CSV table of C-alpha atoms in Angstrom, one decimal:
chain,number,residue,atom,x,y,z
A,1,UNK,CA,29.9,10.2,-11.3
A,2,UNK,CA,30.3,8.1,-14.3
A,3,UNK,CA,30.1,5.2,-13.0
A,4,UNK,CA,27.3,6.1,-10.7
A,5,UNK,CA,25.4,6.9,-13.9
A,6,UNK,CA,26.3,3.6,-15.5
A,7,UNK,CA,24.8,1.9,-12.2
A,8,UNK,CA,21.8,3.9,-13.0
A,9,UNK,CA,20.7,3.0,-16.0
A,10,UNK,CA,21.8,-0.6,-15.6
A,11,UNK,CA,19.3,-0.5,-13.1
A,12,UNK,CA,17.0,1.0,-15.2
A,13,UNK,CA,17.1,-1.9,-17.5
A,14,UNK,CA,17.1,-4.8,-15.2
A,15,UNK,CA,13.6,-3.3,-13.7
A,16,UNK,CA,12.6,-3.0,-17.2
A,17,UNK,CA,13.3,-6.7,-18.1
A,18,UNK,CA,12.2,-7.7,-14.7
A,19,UNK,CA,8.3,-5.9,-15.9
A,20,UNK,CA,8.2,-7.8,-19.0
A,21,UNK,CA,5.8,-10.6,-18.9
A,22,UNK,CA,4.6,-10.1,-15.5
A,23,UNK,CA,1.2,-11.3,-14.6
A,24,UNK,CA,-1.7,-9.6,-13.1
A,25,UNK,CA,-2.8,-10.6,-9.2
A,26,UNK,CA,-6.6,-10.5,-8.7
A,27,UNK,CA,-7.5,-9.5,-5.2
A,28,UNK,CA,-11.1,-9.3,-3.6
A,29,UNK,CA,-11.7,-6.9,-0.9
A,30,UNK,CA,-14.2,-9.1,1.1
A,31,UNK,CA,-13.9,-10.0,4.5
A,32,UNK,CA,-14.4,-12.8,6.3
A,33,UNK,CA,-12.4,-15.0,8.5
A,34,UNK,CA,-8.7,-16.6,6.9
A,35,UNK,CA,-6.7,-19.8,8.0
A,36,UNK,CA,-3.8,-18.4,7.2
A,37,UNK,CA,-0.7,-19.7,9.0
A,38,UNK,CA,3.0,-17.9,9.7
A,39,UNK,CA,4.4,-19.0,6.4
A,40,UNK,CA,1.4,-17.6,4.3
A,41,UNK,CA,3.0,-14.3,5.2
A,42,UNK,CA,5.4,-13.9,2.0
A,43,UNK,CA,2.2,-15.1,-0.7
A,44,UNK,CA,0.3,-12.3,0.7
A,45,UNK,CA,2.6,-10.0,0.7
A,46,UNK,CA,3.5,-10.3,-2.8
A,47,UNK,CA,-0.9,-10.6,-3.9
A,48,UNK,CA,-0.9,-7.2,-2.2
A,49,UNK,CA,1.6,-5.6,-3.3
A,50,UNK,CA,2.5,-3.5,-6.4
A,51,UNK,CA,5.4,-1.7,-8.3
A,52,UNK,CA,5.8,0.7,-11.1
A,53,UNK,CA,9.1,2.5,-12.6
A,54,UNK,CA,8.6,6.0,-14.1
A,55,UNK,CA,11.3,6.2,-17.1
A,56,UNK,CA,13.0,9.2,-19.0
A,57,UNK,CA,13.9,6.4,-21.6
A,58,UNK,CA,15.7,8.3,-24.2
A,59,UNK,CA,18.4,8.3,-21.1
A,60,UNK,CA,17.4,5.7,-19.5
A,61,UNK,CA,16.5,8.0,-16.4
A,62,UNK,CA,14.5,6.3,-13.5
A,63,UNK,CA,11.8,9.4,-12.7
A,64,UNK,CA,10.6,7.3,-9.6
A,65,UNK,CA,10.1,4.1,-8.9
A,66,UNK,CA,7.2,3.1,-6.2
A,67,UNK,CA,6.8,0.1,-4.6
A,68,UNK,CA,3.1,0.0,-2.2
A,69,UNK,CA,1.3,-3.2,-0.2
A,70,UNK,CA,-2.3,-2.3,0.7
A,71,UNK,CA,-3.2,-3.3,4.2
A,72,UNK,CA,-6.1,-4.4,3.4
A,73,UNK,CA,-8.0,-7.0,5.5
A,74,UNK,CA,-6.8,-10.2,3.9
A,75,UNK,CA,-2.9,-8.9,4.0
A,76,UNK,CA,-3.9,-7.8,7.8
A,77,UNK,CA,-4.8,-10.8,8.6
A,78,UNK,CA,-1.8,-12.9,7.3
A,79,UNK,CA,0.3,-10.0,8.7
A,80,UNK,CA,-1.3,-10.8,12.4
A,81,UNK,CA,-0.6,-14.4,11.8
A,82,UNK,CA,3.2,-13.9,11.5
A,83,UNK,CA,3.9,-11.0,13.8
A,84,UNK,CA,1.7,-13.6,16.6
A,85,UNK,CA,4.0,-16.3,15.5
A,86,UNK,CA,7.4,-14.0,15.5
A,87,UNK,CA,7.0,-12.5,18.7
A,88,UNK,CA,5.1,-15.5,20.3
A,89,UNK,CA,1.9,-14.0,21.3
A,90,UNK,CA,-0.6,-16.1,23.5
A,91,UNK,CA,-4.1,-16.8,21.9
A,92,UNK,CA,-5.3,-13.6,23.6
A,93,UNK,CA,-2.9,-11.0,22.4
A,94,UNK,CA,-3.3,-12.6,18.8
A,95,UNK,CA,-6.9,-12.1,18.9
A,96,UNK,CA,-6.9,-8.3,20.6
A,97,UNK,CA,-4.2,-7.4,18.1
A,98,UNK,CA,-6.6,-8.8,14.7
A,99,UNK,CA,-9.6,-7.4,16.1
A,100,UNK,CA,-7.7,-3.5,16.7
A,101,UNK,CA,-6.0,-3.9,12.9
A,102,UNK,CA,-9.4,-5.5,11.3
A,103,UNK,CA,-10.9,-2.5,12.7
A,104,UNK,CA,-8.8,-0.2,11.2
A,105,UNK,CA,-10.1,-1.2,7.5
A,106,UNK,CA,-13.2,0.2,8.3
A,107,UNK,CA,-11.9,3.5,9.2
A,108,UNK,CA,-9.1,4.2,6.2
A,109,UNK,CA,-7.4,2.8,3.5
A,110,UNK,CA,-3.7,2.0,4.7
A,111,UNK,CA,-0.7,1.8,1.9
A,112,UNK,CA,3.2,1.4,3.2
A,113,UNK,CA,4.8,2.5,0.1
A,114,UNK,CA,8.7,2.7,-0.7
A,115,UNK,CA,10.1,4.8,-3.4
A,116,UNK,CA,13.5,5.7,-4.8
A,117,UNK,CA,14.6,7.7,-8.4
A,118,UNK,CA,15.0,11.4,-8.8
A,119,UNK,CA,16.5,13.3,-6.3
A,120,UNK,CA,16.1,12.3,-3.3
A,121,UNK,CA,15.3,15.2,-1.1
A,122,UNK,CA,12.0,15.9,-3.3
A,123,UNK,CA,11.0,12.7,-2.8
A,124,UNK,CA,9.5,13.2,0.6
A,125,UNK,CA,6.1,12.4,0.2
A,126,UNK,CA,4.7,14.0,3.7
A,127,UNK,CA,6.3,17.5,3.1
A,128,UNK,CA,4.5,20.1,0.6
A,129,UNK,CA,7.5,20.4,-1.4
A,130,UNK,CA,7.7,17.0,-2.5
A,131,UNK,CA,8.0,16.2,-6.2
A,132,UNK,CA,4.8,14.0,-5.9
A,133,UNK,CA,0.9,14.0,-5.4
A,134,UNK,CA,-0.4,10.3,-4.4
A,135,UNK,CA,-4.2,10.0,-4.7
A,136,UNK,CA,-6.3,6.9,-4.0
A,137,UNK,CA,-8.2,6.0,-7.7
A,138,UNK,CA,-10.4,3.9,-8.9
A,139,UNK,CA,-11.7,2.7,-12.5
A,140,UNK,CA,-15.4,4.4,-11.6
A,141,UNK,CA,-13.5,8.4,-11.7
A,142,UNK,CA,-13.0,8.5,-7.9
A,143,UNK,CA,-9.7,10.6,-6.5
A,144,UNK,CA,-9.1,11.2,-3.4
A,145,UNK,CA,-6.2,12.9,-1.6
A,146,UNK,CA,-4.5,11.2,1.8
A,147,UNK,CA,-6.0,12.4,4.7
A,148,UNK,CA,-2.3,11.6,6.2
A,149,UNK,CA,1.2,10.6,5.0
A,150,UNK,CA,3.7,9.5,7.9
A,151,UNK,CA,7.5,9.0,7.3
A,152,UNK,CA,8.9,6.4,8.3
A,153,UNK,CA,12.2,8.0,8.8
A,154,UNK,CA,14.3,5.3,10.7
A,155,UNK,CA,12.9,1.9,9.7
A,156,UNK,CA,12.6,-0.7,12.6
A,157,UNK,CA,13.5,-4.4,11.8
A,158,UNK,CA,9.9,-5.3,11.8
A,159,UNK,CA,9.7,-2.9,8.6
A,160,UNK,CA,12.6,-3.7,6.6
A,161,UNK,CA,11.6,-7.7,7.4
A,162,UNK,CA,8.3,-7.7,6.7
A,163,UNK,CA,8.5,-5.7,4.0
A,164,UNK,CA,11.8,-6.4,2.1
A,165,UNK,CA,11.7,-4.3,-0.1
A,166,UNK,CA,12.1,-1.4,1.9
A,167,UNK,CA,15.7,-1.3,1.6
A,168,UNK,CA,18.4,1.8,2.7
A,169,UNK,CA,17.8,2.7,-0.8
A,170,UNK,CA,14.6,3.8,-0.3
A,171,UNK,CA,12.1,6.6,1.5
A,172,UNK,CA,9.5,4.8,3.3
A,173,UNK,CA,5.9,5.9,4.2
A,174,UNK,CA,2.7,4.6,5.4
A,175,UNK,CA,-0.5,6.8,3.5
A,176,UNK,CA,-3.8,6.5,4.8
A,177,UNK,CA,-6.8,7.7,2.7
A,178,UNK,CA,-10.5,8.0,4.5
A,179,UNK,CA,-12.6,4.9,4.0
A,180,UNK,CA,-15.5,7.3,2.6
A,181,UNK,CA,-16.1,11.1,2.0
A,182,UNK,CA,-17.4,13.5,4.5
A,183,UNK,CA,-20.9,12.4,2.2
A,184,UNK,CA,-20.6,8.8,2.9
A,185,UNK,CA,-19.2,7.7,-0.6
A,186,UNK,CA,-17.0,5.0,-0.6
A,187,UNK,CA,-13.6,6.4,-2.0
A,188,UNK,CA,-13.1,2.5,-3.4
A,189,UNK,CA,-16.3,2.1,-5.4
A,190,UNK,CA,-18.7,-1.0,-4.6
A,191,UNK,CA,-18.6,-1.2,-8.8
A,192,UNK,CA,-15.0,-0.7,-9.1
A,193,UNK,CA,-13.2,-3.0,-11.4
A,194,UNK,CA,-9.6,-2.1,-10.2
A,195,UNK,CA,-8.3,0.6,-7.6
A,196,UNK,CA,-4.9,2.0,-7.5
A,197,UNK,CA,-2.8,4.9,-6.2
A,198,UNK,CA,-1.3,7.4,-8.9
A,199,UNK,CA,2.3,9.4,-8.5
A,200,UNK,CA,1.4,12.7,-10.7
A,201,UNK,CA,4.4,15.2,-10.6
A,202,UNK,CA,6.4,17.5,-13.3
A,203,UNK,CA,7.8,14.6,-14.5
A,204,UNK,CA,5.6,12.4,-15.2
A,205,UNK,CA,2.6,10.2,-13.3
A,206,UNK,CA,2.5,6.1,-12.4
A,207,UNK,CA,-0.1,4.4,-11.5
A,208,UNK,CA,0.4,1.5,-9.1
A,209,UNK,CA,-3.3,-1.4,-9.6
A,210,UNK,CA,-4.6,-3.8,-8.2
A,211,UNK,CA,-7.5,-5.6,-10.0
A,212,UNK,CA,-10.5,-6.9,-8.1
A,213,UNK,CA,-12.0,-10.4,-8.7
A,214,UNK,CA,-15.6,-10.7,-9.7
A,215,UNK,CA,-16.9,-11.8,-7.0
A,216,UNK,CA,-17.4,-8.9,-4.3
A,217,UNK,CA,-20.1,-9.4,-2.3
A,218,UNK,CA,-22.2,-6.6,-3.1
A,219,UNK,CA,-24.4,-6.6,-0.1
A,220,UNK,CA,-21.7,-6.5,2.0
A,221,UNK,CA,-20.2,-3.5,0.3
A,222,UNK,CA,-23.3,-1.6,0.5
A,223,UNK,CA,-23.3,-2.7,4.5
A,224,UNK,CA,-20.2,-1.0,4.4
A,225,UNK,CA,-21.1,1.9,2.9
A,226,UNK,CA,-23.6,2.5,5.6
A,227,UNK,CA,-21.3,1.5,8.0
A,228,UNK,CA,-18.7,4.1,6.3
A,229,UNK,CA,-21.3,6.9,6.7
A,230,UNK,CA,-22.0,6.7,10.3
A,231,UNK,CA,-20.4,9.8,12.7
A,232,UNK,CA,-17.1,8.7,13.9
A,233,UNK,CA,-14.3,10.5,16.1
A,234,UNK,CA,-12.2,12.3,13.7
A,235,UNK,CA,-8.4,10.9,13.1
A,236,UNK,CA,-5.3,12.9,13.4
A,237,UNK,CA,-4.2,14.2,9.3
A,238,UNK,CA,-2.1,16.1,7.0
């Protein structure tokens, strides 16, 4: 037990030297065709992905740390680019299998998120017992709840490769959050400077960001706000 606590804290600390000095990644939610290639994968990855460590640092407790990749378009599309390259789709698979996940950005907000710290049976994210809330956020006041939160119970090797670090440590899920409210608000705002998810429990919160780039197109955010609004078949949920 000693020693496990030892390996605790030392873990502690090397995640806390590890978040010293660490820049911030701007991302842009526009869309828009990429050129991105196989090997763009592990760049992408890492501009859409975030990680925070909640700290009890009188002992040097880690509360949770979370570790989340939004799916959004531009990570979707570098995503399609390996997997067709990995598993050696023709040109017409590749282009079914873009259009179906493109198409899923305008319906939610996707997050696969890995956490670890704490106990471990409260950390189950998709049960009402868990130590957590997640909510979407943004800088404009918006909070929204998931409309579902899926388990990934027994990662496949496609998970734990293409994102690494989803390790045995860790509880994996993938979140979803609706695209706009049941009044046809975007839950991201169209003014939003930054958008994040936040871990609020009895312990503590964390906030995971990502900062947008200046140069959203708003037209095309207002075309999707429209497009957001419209009647759609309703998606299985929590």
């Amino acid at each position: 037990m000693v020693k496990a606590a030892w390996l605790r804290r030392g873990l502690v600390l090397a995640a806390l030297l590890g978040a010293t000095g660490c820049s911030t990644t701007l991302v842009s939610l526009n869309e828009g065709p990429r050129e991105y290639v196989a090997t763009d994968y592990e760049n992408v990855l890492r501009t859409w992905t975030r990680t925070e460590h909640l700290f009890a640092l009188s002992e040097l407790d880690n509360f949770l740390t979370a570790t989340a990749t939004f799916e959004a378009w531009d990570f979707r599309w570098a995503y399609v680019a390996r997997y067709a390259q990995d598993y050696r789709l023709t040109i017409e698979q590749r282009q079914k299998l873009l259009e179906k996940t493109l198409e899923e950005t305008r319906q939610h907000h996707q997050f696969f998120v890995a956490i670890f710290g704490g106990e471990r049976k409260y950390n189950d994210l998709s049960t009402p017992n868990s130590a957590w809330i997640v909510r979407l956020i943004d800088d404009t006041g918006n909070e929204t709840a998931p409309e579902e939160i899926i388990a990934i119970t027994k990662p496949n090797a496609l998970e734990r490769t293409y994102f690494p670090y989803n390790t045995v440590w860790r509880q994996a899920f993938r979140i979803r959050f609706p695209r706009a409210t049941a009044e046809g608000r975007l839950t991201i705002s169209p003014s939003a400077k930054w958008f994040g998810l936040r871990f609020a429990g009895a312990q503590g919160n964390s906030e995971l960001v990502w900062q947008l780039t200046e140069d959203e197109d708003p037209a095309e955010q207002v075309e999707l706000e429209q497009e957001a609004a419209r009647p759609r078949r309703s998606l299985a949920g929590r």
